[in-house]
PDB file of C-alpha atoms in Angstrom:
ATOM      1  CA  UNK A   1       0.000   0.000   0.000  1.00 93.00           C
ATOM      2  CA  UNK A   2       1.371   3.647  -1.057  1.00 96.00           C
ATOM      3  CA  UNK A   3      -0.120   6.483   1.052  1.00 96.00           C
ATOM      4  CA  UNK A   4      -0.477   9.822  -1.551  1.00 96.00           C
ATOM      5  CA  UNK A   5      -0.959  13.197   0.167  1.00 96.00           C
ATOM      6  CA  UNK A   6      -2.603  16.361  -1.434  1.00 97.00           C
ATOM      7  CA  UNK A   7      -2.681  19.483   0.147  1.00 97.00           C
ATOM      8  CA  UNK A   8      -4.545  22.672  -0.607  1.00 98.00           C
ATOM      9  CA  UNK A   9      -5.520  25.731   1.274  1.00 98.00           C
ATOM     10  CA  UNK A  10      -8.350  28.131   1.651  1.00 98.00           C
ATOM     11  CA  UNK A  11     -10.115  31.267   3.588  1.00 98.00           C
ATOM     12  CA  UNK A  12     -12.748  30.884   5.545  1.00 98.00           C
ATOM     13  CA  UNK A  13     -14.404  32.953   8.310  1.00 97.00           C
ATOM     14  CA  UNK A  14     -16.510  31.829  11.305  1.00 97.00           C
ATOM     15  CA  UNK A  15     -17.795  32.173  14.888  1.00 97.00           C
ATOM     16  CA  UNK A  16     -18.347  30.014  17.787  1.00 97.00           C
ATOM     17  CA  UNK A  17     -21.236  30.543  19.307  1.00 97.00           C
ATOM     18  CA  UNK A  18     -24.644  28.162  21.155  1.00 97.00           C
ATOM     19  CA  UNK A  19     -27.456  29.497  20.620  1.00 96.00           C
ATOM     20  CA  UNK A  20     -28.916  27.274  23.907  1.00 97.00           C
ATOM     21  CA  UNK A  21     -26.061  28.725  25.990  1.00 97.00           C
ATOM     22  CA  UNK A  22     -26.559  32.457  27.674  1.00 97.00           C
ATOM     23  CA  UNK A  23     -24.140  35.039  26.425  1.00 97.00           C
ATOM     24  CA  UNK A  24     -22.172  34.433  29.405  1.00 97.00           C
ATOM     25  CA  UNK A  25     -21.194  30.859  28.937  1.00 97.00           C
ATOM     26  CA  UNK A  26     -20.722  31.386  25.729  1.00 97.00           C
ATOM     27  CA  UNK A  27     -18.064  34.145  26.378  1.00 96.00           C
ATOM     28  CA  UNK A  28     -16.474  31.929  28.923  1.00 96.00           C
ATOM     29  CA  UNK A  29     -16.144  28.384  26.809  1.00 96.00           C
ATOM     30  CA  UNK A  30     -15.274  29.944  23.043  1.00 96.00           C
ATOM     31  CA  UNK A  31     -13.570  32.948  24.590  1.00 95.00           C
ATOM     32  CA  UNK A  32     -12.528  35.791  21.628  1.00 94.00           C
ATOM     33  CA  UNK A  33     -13.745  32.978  19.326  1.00 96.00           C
ATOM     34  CA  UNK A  34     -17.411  34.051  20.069  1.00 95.00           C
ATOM     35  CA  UNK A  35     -16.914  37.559  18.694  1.00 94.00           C
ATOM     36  CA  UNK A  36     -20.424  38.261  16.949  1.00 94.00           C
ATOM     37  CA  UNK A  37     -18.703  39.346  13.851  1.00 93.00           C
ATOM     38  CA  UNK A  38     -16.618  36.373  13.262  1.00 94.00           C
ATOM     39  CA  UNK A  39     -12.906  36.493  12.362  1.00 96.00           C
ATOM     40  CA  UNK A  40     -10.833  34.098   9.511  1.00 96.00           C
ATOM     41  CA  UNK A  41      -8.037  32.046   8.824  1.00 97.00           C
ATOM     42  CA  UNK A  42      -6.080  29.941   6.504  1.00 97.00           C
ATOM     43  CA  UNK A  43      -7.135  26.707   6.647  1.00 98.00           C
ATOM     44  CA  UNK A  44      -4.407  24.238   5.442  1.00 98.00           C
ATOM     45  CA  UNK A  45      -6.170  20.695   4.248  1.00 98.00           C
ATOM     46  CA  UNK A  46      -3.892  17.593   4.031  1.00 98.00           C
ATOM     47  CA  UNK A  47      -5.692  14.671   1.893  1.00 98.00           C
ATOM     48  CA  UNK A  48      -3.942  11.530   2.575  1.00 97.00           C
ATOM     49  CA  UNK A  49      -5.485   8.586   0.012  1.00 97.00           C
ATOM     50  CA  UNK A  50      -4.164   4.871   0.561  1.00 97.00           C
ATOM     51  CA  UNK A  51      -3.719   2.355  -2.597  1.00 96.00           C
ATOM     52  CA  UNK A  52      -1.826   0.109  -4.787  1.00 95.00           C
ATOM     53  CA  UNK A  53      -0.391   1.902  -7.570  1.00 94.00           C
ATOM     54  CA  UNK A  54      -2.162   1.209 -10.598  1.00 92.00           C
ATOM     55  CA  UNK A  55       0.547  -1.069 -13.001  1.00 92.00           C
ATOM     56  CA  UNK A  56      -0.318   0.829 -16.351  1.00 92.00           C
ATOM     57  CA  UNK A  57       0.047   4.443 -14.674  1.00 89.00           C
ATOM     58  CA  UNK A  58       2.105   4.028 -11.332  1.00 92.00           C
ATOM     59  CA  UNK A  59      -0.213   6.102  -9.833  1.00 93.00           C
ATOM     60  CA  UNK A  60      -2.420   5.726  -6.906  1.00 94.00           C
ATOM     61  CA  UNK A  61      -5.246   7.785  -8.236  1.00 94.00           C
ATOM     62  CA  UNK A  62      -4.943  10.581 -10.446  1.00 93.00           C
ATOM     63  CA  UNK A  63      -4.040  13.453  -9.385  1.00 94.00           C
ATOM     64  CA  UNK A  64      -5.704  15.888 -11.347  1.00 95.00           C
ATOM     65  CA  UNK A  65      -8.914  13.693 -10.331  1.00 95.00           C
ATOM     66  CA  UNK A  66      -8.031  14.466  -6.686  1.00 97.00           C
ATOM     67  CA  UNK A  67      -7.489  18.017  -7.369  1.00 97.00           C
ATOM     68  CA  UNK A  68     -10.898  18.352  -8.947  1.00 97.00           C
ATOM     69  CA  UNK A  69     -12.676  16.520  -6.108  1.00 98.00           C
ATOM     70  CA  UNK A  70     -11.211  18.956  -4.043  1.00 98.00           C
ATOM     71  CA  UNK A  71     -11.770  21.860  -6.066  1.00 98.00           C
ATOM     72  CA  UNK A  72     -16.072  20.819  -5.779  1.00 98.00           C
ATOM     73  CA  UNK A  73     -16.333  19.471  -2.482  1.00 98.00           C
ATOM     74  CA  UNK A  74     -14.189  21.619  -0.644  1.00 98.00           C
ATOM     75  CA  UNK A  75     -12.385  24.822  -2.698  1.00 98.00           C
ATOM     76  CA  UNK A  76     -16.385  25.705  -3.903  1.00 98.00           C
ATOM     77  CA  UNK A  77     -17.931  24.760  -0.483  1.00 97.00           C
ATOM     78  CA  UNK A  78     -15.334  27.015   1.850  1.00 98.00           C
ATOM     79  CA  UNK A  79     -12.711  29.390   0.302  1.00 98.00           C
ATOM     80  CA  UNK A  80     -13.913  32.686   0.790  1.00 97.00           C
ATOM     81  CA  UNK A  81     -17.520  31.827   2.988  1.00 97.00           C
ATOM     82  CA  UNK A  82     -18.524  32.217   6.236  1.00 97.00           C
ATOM     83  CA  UNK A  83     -18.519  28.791   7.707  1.00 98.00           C
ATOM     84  CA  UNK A  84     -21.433  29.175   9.982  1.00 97.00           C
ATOM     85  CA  UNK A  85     -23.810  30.900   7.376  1.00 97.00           C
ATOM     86  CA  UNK A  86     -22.683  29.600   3.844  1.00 97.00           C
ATOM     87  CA  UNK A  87     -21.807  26.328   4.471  1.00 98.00           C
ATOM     88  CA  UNK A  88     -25.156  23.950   4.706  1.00 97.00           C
ATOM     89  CA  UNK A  89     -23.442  20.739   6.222  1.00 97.00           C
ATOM     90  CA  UNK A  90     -21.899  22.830   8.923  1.00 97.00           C
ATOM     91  CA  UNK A  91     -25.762  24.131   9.713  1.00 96.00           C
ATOM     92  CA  UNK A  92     -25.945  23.346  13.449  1.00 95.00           C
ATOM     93  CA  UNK A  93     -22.678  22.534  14.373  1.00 97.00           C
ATOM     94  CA  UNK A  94     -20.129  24.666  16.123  1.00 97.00           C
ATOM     95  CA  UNK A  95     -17.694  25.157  13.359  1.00 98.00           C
ATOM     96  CA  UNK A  96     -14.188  24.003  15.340  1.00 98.00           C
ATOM     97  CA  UNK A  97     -11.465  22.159  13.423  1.00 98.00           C
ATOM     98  CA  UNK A  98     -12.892  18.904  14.889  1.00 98.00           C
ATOM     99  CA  UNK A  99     -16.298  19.466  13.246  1.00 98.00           C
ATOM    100  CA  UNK A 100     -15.421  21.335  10.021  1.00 98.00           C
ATOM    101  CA  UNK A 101     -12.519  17.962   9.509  1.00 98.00           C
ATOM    102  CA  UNK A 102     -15.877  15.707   9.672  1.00 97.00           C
ATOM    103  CA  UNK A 103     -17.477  17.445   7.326  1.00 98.00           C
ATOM    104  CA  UNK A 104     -14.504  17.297   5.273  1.00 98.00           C
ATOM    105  CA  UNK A 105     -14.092  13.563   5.987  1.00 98.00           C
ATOM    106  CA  UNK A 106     -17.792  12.667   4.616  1.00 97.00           C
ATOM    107  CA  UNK A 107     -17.687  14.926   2.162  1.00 98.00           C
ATOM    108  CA  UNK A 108     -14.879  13.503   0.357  1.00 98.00           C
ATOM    109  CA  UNK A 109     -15.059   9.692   1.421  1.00 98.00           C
ATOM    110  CA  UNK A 110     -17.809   8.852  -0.890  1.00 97.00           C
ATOM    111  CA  UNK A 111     -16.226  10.199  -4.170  1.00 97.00           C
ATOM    112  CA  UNK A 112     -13.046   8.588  -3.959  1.00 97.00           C
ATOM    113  CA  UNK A 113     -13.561   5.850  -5.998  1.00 94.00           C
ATOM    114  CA  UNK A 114      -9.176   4.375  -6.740  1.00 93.00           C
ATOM    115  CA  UNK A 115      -8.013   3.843  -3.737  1.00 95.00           C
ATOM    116  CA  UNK A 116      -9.043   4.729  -0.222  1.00 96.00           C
ATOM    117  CA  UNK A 117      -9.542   8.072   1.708  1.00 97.00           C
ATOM    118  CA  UNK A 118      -7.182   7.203   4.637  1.00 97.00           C
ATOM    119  CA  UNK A 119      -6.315  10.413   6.736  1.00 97.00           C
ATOM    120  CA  UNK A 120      -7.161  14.002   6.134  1.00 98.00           C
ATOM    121  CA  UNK A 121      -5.529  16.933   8.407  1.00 98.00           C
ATOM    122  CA  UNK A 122      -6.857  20.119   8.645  1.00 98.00           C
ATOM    123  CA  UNK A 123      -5.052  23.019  10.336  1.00 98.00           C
ATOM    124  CA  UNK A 124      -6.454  25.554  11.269  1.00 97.00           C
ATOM    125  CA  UNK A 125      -3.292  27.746  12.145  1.00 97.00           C
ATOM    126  CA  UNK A 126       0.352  26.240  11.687  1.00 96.00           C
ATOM    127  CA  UNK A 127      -0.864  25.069  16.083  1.00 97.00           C
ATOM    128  CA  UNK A 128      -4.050  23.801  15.673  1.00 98.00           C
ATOM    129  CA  UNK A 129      -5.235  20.944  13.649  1.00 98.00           C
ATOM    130  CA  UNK A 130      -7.195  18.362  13.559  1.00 98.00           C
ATOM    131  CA  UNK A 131      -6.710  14.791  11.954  1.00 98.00           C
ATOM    132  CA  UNK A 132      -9.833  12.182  10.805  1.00 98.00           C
ATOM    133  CA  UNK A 133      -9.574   8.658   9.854  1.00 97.00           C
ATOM    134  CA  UNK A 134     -11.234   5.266  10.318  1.00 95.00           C
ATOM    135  CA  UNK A 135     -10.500   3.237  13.355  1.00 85.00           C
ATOM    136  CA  UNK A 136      -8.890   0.173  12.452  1.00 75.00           C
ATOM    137  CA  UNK A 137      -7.429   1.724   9.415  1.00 63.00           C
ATOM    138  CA  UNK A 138      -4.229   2.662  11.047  1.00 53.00           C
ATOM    139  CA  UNK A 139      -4.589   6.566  10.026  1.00 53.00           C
ATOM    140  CA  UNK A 140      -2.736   7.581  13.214  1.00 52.00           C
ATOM    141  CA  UNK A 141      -0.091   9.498  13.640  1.00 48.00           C
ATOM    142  CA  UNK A 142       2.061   8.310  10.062  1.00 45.00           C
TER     143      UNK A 142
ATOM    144  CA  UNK B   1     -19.527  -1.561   4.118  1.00 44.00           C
ATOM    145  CA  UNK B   2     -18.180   0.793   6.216  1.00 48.00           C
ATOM    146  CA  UNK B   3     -17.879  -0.569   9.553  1.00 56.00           C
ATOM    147  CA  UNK B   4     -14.771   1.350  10.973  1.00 78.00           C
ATOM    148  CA  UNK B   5     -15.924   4.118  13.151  1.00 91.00           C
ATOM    149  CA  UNK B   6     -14.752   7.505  12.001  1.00 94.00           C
ATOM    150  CA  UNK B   7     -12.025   8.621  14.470  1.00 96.00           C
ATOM    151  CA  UNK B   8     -11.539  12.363  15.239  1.00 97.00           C
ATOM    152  CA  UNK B   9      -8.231  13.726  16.733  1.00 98.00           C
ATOM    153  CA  UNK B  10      -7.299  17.251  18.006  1.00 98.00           C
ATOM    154  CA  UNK B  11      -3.702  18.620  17.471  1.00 98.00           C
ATOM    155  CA  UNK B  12      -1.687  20.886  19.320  1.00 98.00           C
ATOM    156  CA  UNK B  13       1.546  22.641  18.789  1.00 98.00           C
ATOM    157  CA  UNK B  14       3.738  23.477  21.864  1.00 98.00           C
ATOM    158  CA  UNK B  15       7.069  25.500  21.844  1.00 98.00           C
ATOM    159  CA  UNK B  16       9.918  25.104  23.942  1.00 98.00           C
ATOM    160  CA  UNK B  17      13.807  26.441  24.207  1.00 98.00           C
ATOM    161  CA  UNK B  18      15.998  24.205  26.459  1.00 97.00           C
ATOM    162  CA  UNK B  19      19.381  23.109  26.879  1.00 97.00           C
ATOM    163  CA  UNK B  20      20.861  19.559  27.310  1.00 96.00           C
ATOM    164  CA  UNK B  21      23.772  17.308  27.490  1.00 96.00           C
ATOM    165  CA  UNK B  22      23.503  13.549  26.208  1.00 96.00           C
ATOM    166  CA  UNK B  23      26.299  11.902  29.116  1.00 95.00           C
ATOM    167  CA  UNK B  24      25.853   8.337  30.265  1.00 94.00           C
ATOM    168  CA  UNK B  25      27.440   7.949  34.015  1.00 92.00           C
ATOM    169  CA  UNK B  26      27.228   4.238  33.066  1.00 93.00           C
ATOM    170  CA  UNK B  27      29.834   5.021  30.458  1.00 95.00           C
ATOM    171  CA  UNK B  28      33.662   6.244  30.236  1.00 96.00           C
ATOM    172  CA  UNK B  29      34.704   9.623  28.784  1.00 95.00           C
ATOM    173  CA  UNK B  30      35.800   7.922  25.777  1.00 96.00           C
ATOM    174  CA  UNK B  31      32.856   5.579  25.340  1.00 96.00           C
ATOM    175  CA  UNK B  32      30.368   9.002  25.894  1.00 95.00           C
ATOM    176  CA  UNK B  33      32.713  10.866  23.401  1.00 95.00           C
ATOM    177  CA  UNK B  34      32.281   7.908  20.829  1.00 96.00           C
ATOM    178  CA  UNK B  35      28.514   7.503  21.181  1.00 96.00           C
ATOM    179  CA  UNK B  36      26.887  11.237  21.973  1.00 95.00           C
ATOM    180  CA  UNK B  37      29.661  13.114  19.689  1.00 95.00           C
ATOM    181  CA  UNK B  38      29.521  16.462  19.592  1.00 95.00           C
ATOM    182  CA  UNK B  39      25.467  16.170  21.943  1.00 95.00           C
ATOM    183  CA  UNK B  40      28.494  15.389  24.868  1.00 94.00           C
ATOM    184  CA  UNK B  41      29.662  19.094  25.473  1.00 93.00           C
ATOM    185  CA  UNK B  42      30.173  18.843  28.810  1.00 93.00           C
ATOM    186  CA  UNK B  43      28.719  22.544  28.871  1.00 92.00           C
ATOM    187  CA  UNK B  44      25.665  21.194  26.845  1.00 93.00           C
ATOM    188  CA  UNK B  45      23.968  22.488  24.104  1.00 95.00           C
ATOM    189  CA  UNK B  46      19.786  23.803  23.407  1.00 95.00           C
ATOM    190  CA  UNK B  47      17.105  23.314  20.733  1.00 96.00           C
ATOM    191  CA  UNK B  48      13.563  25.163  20.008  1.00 97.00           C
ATOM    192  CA  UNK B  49      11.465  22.088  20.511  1.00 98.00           C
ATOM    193  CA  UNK B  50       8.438  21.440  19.010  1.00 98.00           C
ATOM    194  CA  UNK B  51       5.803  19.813  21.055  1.00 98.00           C
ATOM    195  CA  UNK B  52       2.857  17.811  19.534  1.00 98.00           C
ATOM    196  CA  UNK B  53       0.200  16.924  21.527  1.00 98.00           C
ATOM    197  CA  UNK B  54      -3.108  14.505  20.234  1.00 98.00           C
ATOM    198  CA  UNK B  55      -5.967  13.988  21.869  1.00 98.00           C
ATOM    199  CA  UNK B  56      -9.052  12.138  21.268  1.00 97.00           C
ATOM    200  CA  UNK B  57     -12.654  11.779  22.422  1.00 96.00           C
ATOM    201  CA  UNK B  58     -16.756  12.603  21.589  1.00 95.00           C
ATOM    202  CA  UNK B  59     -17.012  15.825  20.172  1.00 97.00           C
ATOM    203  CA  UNK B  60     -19.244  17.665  22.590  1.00 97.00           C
ATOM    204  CA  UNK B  61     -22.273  18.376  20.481  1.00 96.00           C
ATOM    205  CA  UNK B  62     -22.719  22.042  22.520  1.00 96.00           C
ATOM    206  CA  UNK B  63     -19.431  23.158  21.928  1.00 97.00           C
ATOM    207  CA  UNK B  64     -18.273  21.215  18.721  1.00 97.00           C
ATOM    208  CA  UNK B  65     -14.835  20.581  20.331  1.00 97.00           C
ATOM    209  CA  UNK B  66     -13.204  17.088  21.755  1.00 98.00           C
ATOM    210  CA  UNK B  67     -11.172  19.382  24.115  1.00 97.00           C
ATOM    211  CA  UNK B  68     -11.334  23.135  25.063  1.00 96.00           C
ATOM    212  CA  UNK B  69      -8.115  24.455  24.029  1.00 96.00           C
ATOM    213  CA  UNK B  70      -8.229  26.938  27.132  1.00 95.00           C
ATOM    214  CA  UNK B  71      -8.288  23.698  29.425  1.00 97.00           C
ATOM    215  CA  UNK B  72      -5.336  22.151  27.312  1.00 98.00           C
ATOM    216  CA  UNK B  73      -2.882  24.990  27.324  1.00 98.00           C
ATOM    217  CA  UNK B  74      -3.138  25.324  30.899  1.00 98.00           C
ATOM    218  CA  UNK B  75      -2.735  21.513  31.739  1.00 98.00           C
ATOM    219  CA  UNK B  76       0.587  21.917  29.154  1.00 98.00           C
ATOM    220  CA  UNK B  77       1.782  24.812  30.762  1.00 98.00           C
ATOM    221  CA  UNK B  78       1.794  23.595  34.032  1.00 98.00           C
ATOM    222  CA  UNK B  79       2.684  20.182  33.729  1.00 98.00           C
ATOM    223  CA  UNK B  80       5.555  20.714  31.195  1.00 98.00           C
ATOM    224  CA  UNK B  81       6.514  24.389  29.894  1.00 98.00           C
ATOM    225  CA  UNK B  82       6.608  25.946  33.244  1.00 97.00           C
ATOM    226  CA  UNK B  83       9.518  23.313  34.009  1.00 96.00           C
ATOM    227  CA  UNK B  84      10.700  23.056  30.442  1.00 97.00           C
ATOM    228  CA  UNK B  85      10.871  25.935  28.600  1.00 97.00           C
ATOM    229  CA  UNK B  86      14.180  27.914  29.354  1.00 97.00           C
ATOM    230  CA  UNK B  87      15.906  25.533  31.361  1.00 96.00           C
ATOM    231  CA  UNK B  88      18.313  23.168  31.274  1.00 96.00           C
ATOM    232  CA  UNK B  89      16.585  19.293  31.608  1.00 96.00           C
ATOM    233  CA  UNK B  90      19.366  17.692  32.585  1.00 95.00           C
ATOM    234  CA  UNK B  91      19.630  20.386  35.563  1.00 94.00           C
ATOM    235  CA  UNK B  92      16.042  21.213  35.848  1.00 96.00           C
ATOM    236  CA  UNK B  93      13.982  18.397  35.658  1.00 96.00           C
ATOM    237  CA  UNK B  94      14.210  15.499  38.192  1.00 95.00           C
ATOM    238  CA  UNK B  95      13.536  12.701  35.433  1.00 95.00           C
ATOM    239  CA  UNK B  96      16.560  13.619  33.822  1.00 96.00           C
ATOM    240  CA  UNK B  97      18.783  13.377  36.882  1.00 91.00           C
ATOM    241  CA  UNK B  98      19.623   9.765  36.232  1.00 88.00           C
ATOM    242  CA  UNK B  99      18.182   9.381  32.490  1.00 93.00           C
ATOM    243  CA  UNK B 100      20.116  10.853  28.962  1.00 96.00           C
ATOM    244  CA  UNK B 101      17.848  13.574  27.955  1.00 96.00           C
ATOM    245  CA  UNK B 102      17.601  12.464  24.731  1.00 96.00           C
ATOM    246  CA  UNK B 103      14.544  13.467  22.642  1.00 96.00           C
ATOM    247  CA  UNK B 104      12.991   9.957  22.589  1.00 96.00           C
ATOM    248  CA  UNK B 105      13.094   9.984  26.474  1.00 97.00           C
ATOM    249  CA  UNK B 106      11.929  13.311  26.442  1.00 97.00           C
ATOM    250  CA  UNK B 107       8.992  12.214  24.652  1.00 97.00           C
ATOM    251  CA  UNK B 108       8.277   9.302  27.127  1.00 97.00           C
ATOM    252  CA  UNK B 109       8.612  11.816  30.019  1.00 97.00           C
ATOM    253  CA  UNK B 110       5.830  14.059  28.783  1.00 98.00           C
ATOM    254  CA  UNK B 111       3.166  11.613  27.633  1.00 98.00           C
ATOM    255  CA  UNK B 112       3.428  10.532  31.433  1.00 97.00           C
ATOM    256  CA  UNK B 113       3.097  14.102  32.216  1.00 98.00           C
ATOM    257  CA  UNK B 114       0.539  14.586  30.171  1.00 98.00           C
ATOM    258  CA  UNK B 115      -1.671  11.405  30.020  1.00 98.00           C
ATOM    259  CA  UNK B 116      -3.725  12.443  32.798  1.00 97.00           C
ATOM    260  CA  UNK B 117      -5.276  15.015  31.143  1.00 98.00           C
ATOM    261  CA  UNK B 118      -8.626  14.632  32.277  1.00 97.00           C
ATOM    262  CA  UNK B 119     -10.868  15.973  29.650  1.00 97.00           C
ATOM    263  CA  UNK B 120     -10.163  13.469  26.389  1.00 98.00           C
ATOM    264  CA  UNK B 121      -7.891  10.956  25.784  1.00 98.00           C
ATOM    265  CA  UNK B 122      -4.116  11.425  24.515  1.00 98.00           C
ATOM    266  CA  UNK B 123      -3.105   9.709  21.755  1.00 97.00           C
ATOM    267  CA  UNK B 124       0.521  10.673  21.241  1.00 97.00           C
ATOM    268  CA  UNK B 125       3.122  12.916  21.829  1.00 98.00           C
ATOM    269  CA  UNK B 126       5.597  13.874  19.100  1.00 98.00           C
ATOM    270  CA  UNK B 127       8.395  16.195  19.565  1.00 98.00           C
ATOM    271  CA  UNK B 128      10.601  17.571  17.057  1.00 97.00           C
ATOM    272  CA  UNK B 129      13.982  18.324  17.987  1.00 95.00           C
ATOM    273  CA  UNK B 130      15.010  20.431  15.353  1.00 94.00           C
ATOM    274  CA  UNK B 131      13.503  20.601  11.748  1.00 93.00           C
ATOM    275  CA  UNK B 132      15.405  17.148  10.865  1.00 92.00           C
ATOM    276  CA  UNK B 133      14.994  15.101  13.393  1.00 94.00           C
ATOM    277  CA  UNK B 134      11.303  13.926  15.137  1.00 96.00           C
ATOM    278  CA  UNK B 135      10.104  11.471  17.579  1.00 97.00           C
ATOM    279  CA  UNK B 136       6.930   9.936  18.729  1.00 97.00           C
ATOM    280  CA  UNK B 137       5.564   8.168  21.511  1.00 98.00           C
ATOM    281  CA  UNK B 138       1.735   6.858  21.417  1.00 97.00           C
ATOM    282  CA  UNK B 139       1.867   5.059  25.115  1.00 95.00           C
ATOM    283  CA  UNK B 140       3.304   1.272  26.024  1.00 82.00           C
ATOM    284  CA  UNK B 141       1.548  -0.938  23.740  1.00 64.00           C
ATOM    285  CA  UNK B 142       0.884  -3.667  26.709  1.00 59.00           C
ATOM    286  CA  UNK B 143      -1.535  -0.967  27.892  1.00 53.00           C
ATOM    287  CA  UNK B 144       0.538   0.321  30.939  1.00 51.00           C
ATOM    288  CA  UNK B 145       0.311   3.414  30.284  1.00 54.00           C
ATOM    289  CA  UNK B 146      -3.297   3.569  30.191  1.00 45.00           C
TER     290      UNK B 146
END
């Protein structure tokens, strides 16, 4: 098995903020994150996909292919929206790494078709990220 | 069929400046010369390290977040940069007294520190000594760490 990594970044903006919580709590558990007008950053995305390579091509998957999945499931989904109000899968959700890498994860599981989605990181800053993979499917850590 | 559940983990970068000196008492002058090289300064030498630190656990449906980061720096900060950062470990931290500070026992030093963190689970520590050179340590496999 060959692990094959893409990365790509993009802008987003977004708030945290419970709507079932008073203002207080809410100040006190997401801190300057709960700023009503939101604030940004530059998400980093690592796609890790998992495969033989293919004997004809050598390759794993294409990677244009990968690059265009990206492109409509993430790159037309994210860069440049507000994560909380332009972003329908998020609807609901707090938008942290943890969650928005979830979305990410299910999202992009079901149209990668040669080989496997096997680990995708998302940071958030170059000190926050989160990572998403199956149990069982060794994604940890390498 | 899908049955492997989807796992979620939350990563955190820590820095810290310290000094060390990699000297075995166990071993001669020579023999510390031969295996620590240049590392055996006997006036030691200091890196920026790079702490990783992953955690899992439920993401709390109310707050979207497996850990709040507020609770994590401060466990981090008290339980290793206070005694860390800007020291010397070989000087400075008790572990160290009669154990090389080398990175891989570094990293075997603070997932003990750190694996009582009481609000998700931790995963694995990775430090990297300088840009070149990283280690890891995910626990003792025979569950002792636990």
């Amino acid at each position: 098995m060959v692990l094959l990594t893409r990365k790509i970044e993009f802008s987003a903006s977004h708030l945290y903020h419970n709507p079932n919580l008073s203002a207080e709590e809410n100040r006190r558990i997401f801190g300057k994150c709960n700023n009503p007008h939101g604030h940004g950053h530059n998400y980093t995305l690592e796609v890790t996909v998992a495969g033989e390579p293919d004997p004809v091509t050598g390759m794993v998957l294409d990677l244009k292919e990968l690059k265009e999945i990206l492109e409509r499931e993430v790159m037309k989904r994210m860069d440049h929206r507000h994560l909380n109000y332009e972003v329908p899968e998020l609807a609901g959700q707090i938008p942290t790494c943890e969650n928005i890498a979830r979305v990410v994860w299910q999202l992009l599981e079901p149209r990668i078709t040669q080989g496997k989605l096997h680990r995708i990181r998302l940071y958030e800053s170059p000190d926050l990220f989160a990572d998403c993979y199956r149990q069982g499917g060794s994604g940890a850590g390498n | 069929m899908k049955t492997d559940a989807l796992q979620v983990e939350l990563g955190r970068r820590y820095r810290f400046a310290a000094s060390h000196r990699l000297h075995s008492p166990h071993l001669s002058e020579e023999e510390n010369y031969r295996v620590f090289g240049k590392c055996n300064n006997p006036y030691g030498h200091g890196h920026n390290y790079v702490l990783e630190v992953s955690l899992s656990g439920e993401i709390d449906p109310a707050t979207g977040m497996i850990a709040n980061l507020a609770d994590l720096d401060a466990f981090v900060e008290r339980h290793v940069l206070e005694e860390f950062d800007h020291r010397s470990l070989n000087e400075d931290v008790a572990a160290f007294r009669d154990k090389v500070p080398t990175t891989e026992n570094l990293c075997i030093e603070i997932f003990h520190r750190l694996k009582h963190f009481p609000h998700a689970k931790l995963e694995r520590v990775r430090i990297q000594e300088t840009g070149n050179n990283s280690f890891e340590y995910a626990g003792n496999t025979e569950g002792n760490d636990a």
